[in-house]
């Protein structure tokens, strides 16, 4: 059986309310908490899973924290799906536009000699370049983000630790 490797992320909590959005009626993490966790996960090696350790001097509402994690993951999944659809539509659109302009310029080049140096093949090349850029940057980035969301949803243990108030927890 394969031994799982974890990237430990410690959240040191002095005030429980600082974990959550101040004006939200639900259990929603503050942006700083989200960004901190994302940054730590992004810095982990491939194949590592995330393990959250919450350290505080006083007991925290564990159900609220777990609910906030669940809400955050659901939020991230929804945003990701929308961004993935947009990226795929843009990729297909740029490929269609590039194909149209390149085929048009090849068809008309035999009839108009200077067409090879006009805007039509340039537009096709620019569209093809943008589609290649999406393939090289956006698609791998989307795959990494999807893996992060799936890993957090399925394999993210949360550990709560209590530290004595007189000890320095930082």
XYZ file of N, CA and C in Angstrom:
510
model
N 0.844 -1.189 0.000
C 0.000 0.000 0.000
C 0.884 1.245 0.000
N 0.493 2.215 -0.757
C 1.269 3.437 -0.928
C 1.151 4.356 0.295
N 2.300 4.845 0.741
C 2.332 5.776 1.867
C 2.035 7.189 1.334
N 1.079 7.853 1.922
C 0.727 9.204 1.474
C 1.709 10.213 2.045
N 2.074 11.172 1.216
C 2.969 12.243 1.637
C 2.126 13.506 1.784
N 2.331 14.202 2.886
C 1.524 15.382 3.163
C 2.376 16.631 3.221
N 1.794 17.705 2.753
C 2.347 19.047 2.932
C 1.579 19.631 4.104
N 2.286 19.846 5.217
C 1.640 20.381 6.414
C 1.514 21.896 6.312
N 0.310 22.369 6.560
C 0.049 23.802 6.602
C -0.491 24.110 7.987
N 0.235 24.966 8.706
C -0.191 25.324 10.056
C -0.849 26.688 10.040
N -2.015 26.732 10.649
C -2.716 27.998 10.863
C -2.651 28.290 12.362
N -1.979 29.362 12.719
C -1.890 29.752 14.121
C -2.950 30.813 14.354
N -3.885 30.482 15.236
C -5.062 31.324 15.423
C -5.006 31.986 16.802
N -4.971 33.305 16.801
C -5.059 34.050 18.056
C -6.498 34.442 18.355
N -7.247 34.721 17.289
C -8.637 35.139 17.411
C -9.437 34.368 16.359
N -10.356 33.539 16.785
C -11.105 32.694 15.862
C -11.847 33.504 14.810
N -12.353 34.635 15.183
C -13.130 35.447 14.231
C -12.261 35.976 13.092
N -10.936 36.031 13.272
C -10.064 36.501 12.199
C -9.971 35.491 11.055
N -10.405 34.266 11.297
C -10.418 33.254 10.240
C -11.526 33.483 9.226
N -12.587 34.162 9.628
C -13.799 34.238 8.820
C -14.050 35.655 8.318
N -14.855 35.721 7.245
C -15.239 37.015 6.674
C -16.112 37.758 7.682
N -15.792 39.024 7.950
C -16.529 39.737 8.996
C -17.989 40.042 8.643
N -18.313 40.206 7.376
C -19.675 40.602 7.008
C -20.491 39.468 6.400
N -19.947 38.259 6.463
C -20.644 37.116 5.898
C -21.543 36.481 6.956
N -22.721 36.074 6.533
C -23.627 35.428 7.481
C -23.334 33.927 7.616
N -22.577 33.370 6.676
C -22.246 31.946 6.721
C -20.824 31.720 7.200
N -20.405 30.479 7.115
C -19.045 30.118 7.485
C -18.170 30.266 6.245
N -17.515 31.410 6.134
C -16.724 31.718 4.962
C -15.359 32.233 5.403
N -14.279 31.594 4.908
C -12.931 32.010 5.272
C -12.626 33.415 4.786
N -11.791 34.110 5.530
C -11.288 35.410 5.097
C -10.353 35.185 3.908
N -10.208 36.193 3.067
C -9.366 36.064 1.885
C -7.922 35.766 2.256
N -7.445 36.329 3.346
C -6.062 36.083 3.749
C -5.839 34.611 4.097
N -6.816 33.969 4.711
C -6.701 32.547 5.047
C -6.698 31.713 3.765
N -7.578 32.039 2.840
C -7.637 31.319 1.568
C -6.312 31.442 0.819
N -5.827 32.674 0.723
C -4.584 32.906 -0.008
C -3.402 32.200 0.639
N -3.358 32.191 1.953
C -2.282 31.521 2.667
C -2.287 30.020 2.358
N -3.442 29.389 2.424
C -3.536 27.949 2.165
C -3.180 27.641 0.711
N -3.691 28.446 -0.223
C -3.383 28.234 -1.638
C -1.889 28.358 -1.901
N -1.256 29.357 -1.302
C 0.169 29.576 -1.498
C 0.976 28.396 -0.969
N 0.606 27.902 0.181
C 1.313 26.763 0.763
C 1.121 25.515 -0.090
N -0.074 25.310 -0.598
C -0.327 24.143 -1.434
C 0.432 24.251 -2.749
N 0.442 25.453 -3.328
C 1.131 25.652 -4.609
C 2.627 25.394 -4.467
N 3.187 25.631 -3.281
C 4.602 25.404 -3.061
C 4.962 23.962 -2.784
N 3.981 23.106 -2.653
C 4.243 21.685 -2.361
C 4.690 20.966 -3.627
N 5.438 19.911 -3.432
C 5.868 19.091 -4.556
C 4.674 18.317 -5.109
N 4.805 17.900 -6.356
C 3.741 17.104 -6.969
C 3.563 15.803 -6.208
N 2.333 15.386 -6.055
C 2.039 14.140 -5.368
C 1.790 14.302 -3.881
N 2.040 15.490 -3.348
C 1.805 15.724 -1.927
C 0.368 16.150 -1.713
N -0.208 15.716 -0.615
C -1.554 16.110 -0.237
C -1.471 17.147 0.869
N -2.510 17.908 1.020
C -2.544 18.967 2.014
C -3.067 18.430 3.344
N -2.423 18.866 4.446
C -2.904 18.541 5.786
C -2.892 19.846 6.581
N -4.094 20.259 7.014
C -4.236 21.497 7.780
C -4.124 21.209 9.268
N -3.264 21.973 9.935
C -3.152 21.897 11.386
C -3.500 23.271 11.929
N -4.536 23.326 12.741
C -4.998 24.591 13.307
C -4.549 24.631 14.766
N -3.698 25.608 15.091
C -3.137 25.731 16.429
C -3.739 26.960 17.097
N -4.278 26.775 18.307
C -4.853 27.914 19.024
C -4.700 27.702 20.522
N -4.792 28.797 21.247
C -4.679 28.737 22.706
C -6.008 28.368 23.353
N -7.096 28.627 22.647
C -8.427 28.303 23.171
C -9.116 27.350 22.189
N -10.034 26.541 22.687
C -10.739 25.631 21.769
C -11.515 26.399 20.697
N -11.446 25.887 19.473
C -12.154 26.493 18.350
C -13.417 25.695 18.051
N -14.325 26.330 17.355
C -15.524 25.653 16.883
C -15.123 24.813 15.663
N -14.831 23.542 15.884
C -14.324 22.679 14.826
C -15.345 22.478 13.708
N -16.614 22.384 14.065
C -17.648 22.204 13.047
C -17.727 23.418 12.131
N -17.599 24.591 12.701
C -17.635 25.820 11.896
C -16.436 25.858 10.954
N -15.266 25.472 11.451
C -14.067 25.468 10.617
C -14.227 24.471 9.469
N -14.677 23.265 9.777
C -14.880 22.255 8.738
C -15.944 22.699 7.729
N -16.966 23.375 8.219
C -17.994 23.912 7.329
C -17.406 24.980 6.409
N -16.525 25.818 6.951
C -15.882 26.858 6.138
C -14.990 26.229 5.071
N -14.277 25.168 5.422
C -13.447 24.462 4.441
C -14.338 23.900 3.336
N -15.416 23.264 3.720
C -16.340 22.684 2.750
C -16.945 23.758 1.842
N -17.366 24.879 2.426
C -17.927 25.983 1.632
C -16.897 26.554 0.667
N -15.673 26.685 1.144
C -14.609 27.237 0.309
C -14.326 26.319 -0.879
N -14.255 25.020 -0.637
C -13.987 24.073 -1.716
C -15.129 24.095 -2.731
N -16.354 24.147 -2.261
C -17.502 24.222 -3.175
C -17.454 25.496 -4.006
N -17.079 26.601 -3.370
C -16.924 27.883 -4.064
C -15.837 27.793 -5.134
N -14.700 27.211 -4.768
C -13.582 27.074 -5.703
C -13.969 26.191 -6.890
N -14.715 25.123 -6.634
C -15.147 24.239 -7.717
C -16.052 24.971 -8.697
N -16.979 25.761 -8.168
C -17.889 26.495 -9.026
C -17.127 27.518 -9.880
N -16.233 28.278 -9.246
C -15.437 29.261 -9.985
C -14.571 28.578 -11.032
N -13.972 27.455 -10.645
C -13.105 26.738 -11.569
C -13.880 26.259 -12.795
N -15.052 25.705 -12.588
C -15.849 25.215 -13.723
C -16.173 26.347 -14.698
N -16.527 27.516 -14.154
C -16.828 28.654 -15.015
C -15.592 29.106 -15.785
N -14.457 29.194 -15.096
C -13.227 29.617 -15.761
C -12.763 28.591 -16.784
N -12.942 27.314 -16.478
C -12.548 26.265 -17.416
C -13.393 26.340 -18.686
N -14.699 26.562 -18.546
C -15.572 26.704 -19.717
C -15.146 27.903 -20.554
N -14.862 29.014 -19.899
C -14.432 30.218 -20.613
C -13.126 29.973 -21.358
N -12.186 29.321 -20.713
C -10.900 29.027 -21.347
C -11.086 28.119 -22.552
N -11.889 27.095 -22.414
C -12.126 26.170 -23.531
C -12.836 26.860 -24.691
N -13.784 27.719 -24.373
C -14.480 28.469 -25.439
C -13.514 29.399 -26.167
N -12.647 30.058 -25.399
C -11.673 30.952 -26.031
C -10.717 30.162 -26.915
N -10.264 29.015 -26.448
C -9.355 28.182 -27.234
C -10.007 27.765 -28.544
N -11.216 27.265 -28.457
C -11.925 26.838 -29.668
C -12.174 28.030 -30.593
N -12.576 29.157 -30.020
C -12.820 30.354 -30.828
C -11.576 30.815 -31.566
N -10.444 30.885 -30.869
C -9.203 31.307 -31.516
C -8.770 30.312 -32.591
N -8.961 29.024 -32.349
C -8.602 28.030 -33.364
C -9.486 28.148 -34.601
N -10.769 28.394 -34.399
C -11.684 28.562 -35.537
C -11.326 29.820 -36.331
N -11.092 30.916 -35.622
C -10.733 32.170 -36.299
C -9.416 32.009 -37.053
N -8.421 31.392 -36.416
C -7.125 31.183 -37.066
C -7.279 30.327 -38.308
N -8.037 29.260 -38.182
C -8.242 28.371 -39.335
C -8.928 29.109 -40.478
N -9.947 29.875 -40.138
C -10.685 30.623 -41.164
C -9.764 31.573 -41.924
N -9.016 32.384 -41.190
C -8.165 33.378 -41.856
C -7.006 32.727 -42.618
N -6.434 31.680 -42.106
C -5.327 31.026 -42.800
C -5.834 30.335 -44.059
N -6.955 29.631 -43.970
C -7.521 28.976 -45.166
C -7.951 30.020 -46.190
N -8.559 31.105 -45.726
C -8.967 32.183 -46.637
C -7.756 32.767 -47.362
N -6.688 33.018 -46.640
C -5.511 33.609 -47.293
C -4.864 32.613 -48.264
N -4.865 31.318 -47.937
C -4.304 30.327 -48.859
C -5.152 30.199 -50.123
N -6.464 30.286 -49.979
C -7.375 30.204 -51.132
C -7.222 31.415 -52.057
N -7.123 32.585 -51.460
C -7.085 33.806 -52.257
C -5.682 34.173 -52.735
N -4.658 33.530 -52.184
C -3.282 33.881 -52.534
C -2.980 33.625 -54.011
N -3.568 32.603 -54.567
C -3.319 32.310 -55.986
C -3.952 33.360 -56.898
N -4.996 34.028 -56.409
C -5.671 35.050 -57.212
C -5.082 36.440 -56.985
N -4.633 36.707 -55.776
C -4.092 38.028 -55.440
C -2.683 37.803 -54.889
N -1.667 38.229 -55.628
C -0.282 37.943 -55.265
C 0.149 38.572 -53.939
N -0.293 39.783 -53.660
C 0.177 40.482 -52.448
C -0.588 40.074 -51.194
N -1.507 39.161 -51.310
C -2.323 38.755 -50.164
C -1.486 38.122 -49.050
N -0.355 37.530 -49.409
C 0.507 36.905 -48.405
C 1.049 37.933 -47.412
N 1.055 39.208 -47.789
C 1.621 40.262 -46.937
C 0.554 41.186 -46.353
N -0.687 40.795 -46.404
C -1.766 41.647 -45.903
C -2.200 41.195 -44.509
N -3.256 41.823 -44.060
C -3.734 41.627 -42.693
C -4.387 40.263 -42.471
N -4.902 39.640 -43.511
C -5.632 38.374 -43.349
C -4.733 37.271 -42.769
N -3.558 36.997 -43.344
C -2.724 35.962 -42.729
C -2.165 36.382 -41.362
N -1.994 37.671 -41.163
C -1.521 38.158 -39.866
C -2.568 37.881 -38.790
N -3.833 38.149 -39.094
C -4.903 37.849 -38.139
C -4.965 36.358 -37.820
N -4.791 35.531 -38.837
C -4.769 34.095 -38.609
C -3.606 33.679 -37.724
N -2.440 34.260 -37.961
C -1.262 33.936 -37.155
C -1.403 34.409 -35.719
N -1.959 35.594 -35.529
C -2.163 36.117 -34.176
C -3.155 35.235 -33.415
N -4.231 34.841 -34.072
C -5.219 33.967 -33.425
C -4.614 32.609 -33.090
N -3.812 32.087 -33.976
C -3.150 30.812 -33.723
C -2.149 30.941 -32.572
N -1.459 32.076 -32.510
C -0.530 32.317 -31.406
C -1.242 32.400 -30.076
N -2.385 33.044 -30.058
C -3.157 33.144 -28.815
C -3.679 31.769 -28.376
N -4.115 30.961 -29.344
C -4.566 29.604 -29.022
C -3.402 28.782 -28.461
N -2.219 28.937 -29.034
C -1.045 28.231 -28.516
C -0.712 28.701 -27.109
N -0.860 30.000 -26.857
C -0.625 30.532 -25.515
C -1.577 29.931 -24.489
N -2.822 29.769 -24.868
C -3.801 29.144 -23.971
C -3.388 27.696 -23.693
N -2.956 26.990 -24.742
C -2.542 25.590 -24.558
C -1.314 25.475 -23.664
N -0.401 26.432 -23.751
C 0.850 26.348 -22.996
C 0.758 26.887 -21.578
N -0.145 27.823 -21.330
C -0.200 28.430 -19.994
C -1.507 28.136 -19.263
N -2.619 28.411 -19.883
C -3.907 28.307 -19.192
C -4.318 26.870 -18.904
N -4.142 25.978 -19.866
C -4.567 24.595 -19.660
C -3.753 23.887 -18.563
N -2.422 24.010 -18.526
C -1.688 23.400 -17.402
C -2.032 24.037 -16.056
N -2.269 25.340 -16.058
C -2.656 26.026 -14.825
C -4.017 25.519 -14.343
N -4.938 25.334 -15.269
C -6.258 24.794 -14.918
C -6.146 23.378 -14.365
N -5.273 22.570 -14.958
C -5.114 21.196 -14.484
C -4.567 21.185 -13.053
N -3.590 22.046 -12.778
C -3.024 22.106 -11.423
C -4.072 22.571 -10.417
N -4.865 23.554 -10.809
C -5.912 24.057 -9.908
C -6.983 22.987 -9.668
N -7.333 22.260 -10.710
C -8.325 21.188 -10.562
C -7.803 20.106 -9.621
N -6.526 19.753 -9.757
C -5.931 18.765 -8.858
C -5.947 19.251 -7.415
N -5.647 20.531 -7.209
C -5.653 21.090 -5.859
C -7.047 21.000 -5.251
N -8.052 21.379 -6.005
C -9.430 21.361 -5.507
C -9.858 19.931 -5.197
N -9.553 18.997 -6.104
C -9.935 17.602 -5.877
C -9.208 17.008 -4.671
N -7.912 17.319 -4.533
C -7.154 16.824 -3.382
C -7.714 17.371 -2.077
N -8.043 18.650 -2.069
C -8.572 19.251 -0.842
C -9.937 18.675 -0.498
N -10.709 18.377 -1.507
C -12.054 17.853 -1.273
C -12.016 16.428 -0.717
N -11.106 15.613 -1.215
C -11.108 14.202 -0.860
C -10.102 13.824 0.217
N -8.966 14.491 0.266
C -7.853 13.994 1.071
C -7.243 15.049 1.988
N -8.025 15.907 2.561
C -7.461 16.982 3.378
C -7.815 16.780 4.852
N -6.926 16.108 5.598
C -7.202 15.972 7.032
C -7.003 17.312 7.753
N -7.833 17.543 8.733
C -7.741 18.765 9.537
C -7.466 18.351 10.976
N -6.393 18.887 11.533
C -5.985 18.558 12.895
C -6.076 19.828 13.733
N -6.702 19.724 14.877
C -6.809 20.860 15.795
C -5.886 20.613 16.988
N -5.024 21.586 17.268
C -4.100 21.485 18.398
C -4.342 22.636 19.351
N -4.319 22.320 20.628
C -4.419 23.344 21.664
C -3.040 23.590 22.247
N -2.655 24.843 22.328
C -1.406 25.230 22.982
C -1.762 26.059 24.200
N -0.992 25.897 25.235
C -1.230 26.658 26.462
C -1.053 28.143 26.187
N -1.864 28.966 26.845
C -1.861 30.411 26.609
C -0.523 31.038 26.974
N 0.185 30.501 27.963
C 1.433 31.126 28.369
C 2.574 30.786 27.426
N 2.414 29.747 26.582
C 3.457 29.405 25.632
C 3.362 30.314 24.422
N 4.515 30.502 23.796
C 4.539 31.280 22.564
C 4.174 30.339 21.433
N 3.038 30.576 20.774
C 2.570 29.665 19.720
C 3.082 30.073 18.354
N 3.883 31.064 18.252
C 4.389 31.447 16.925
C 5.749 30.942 16.678
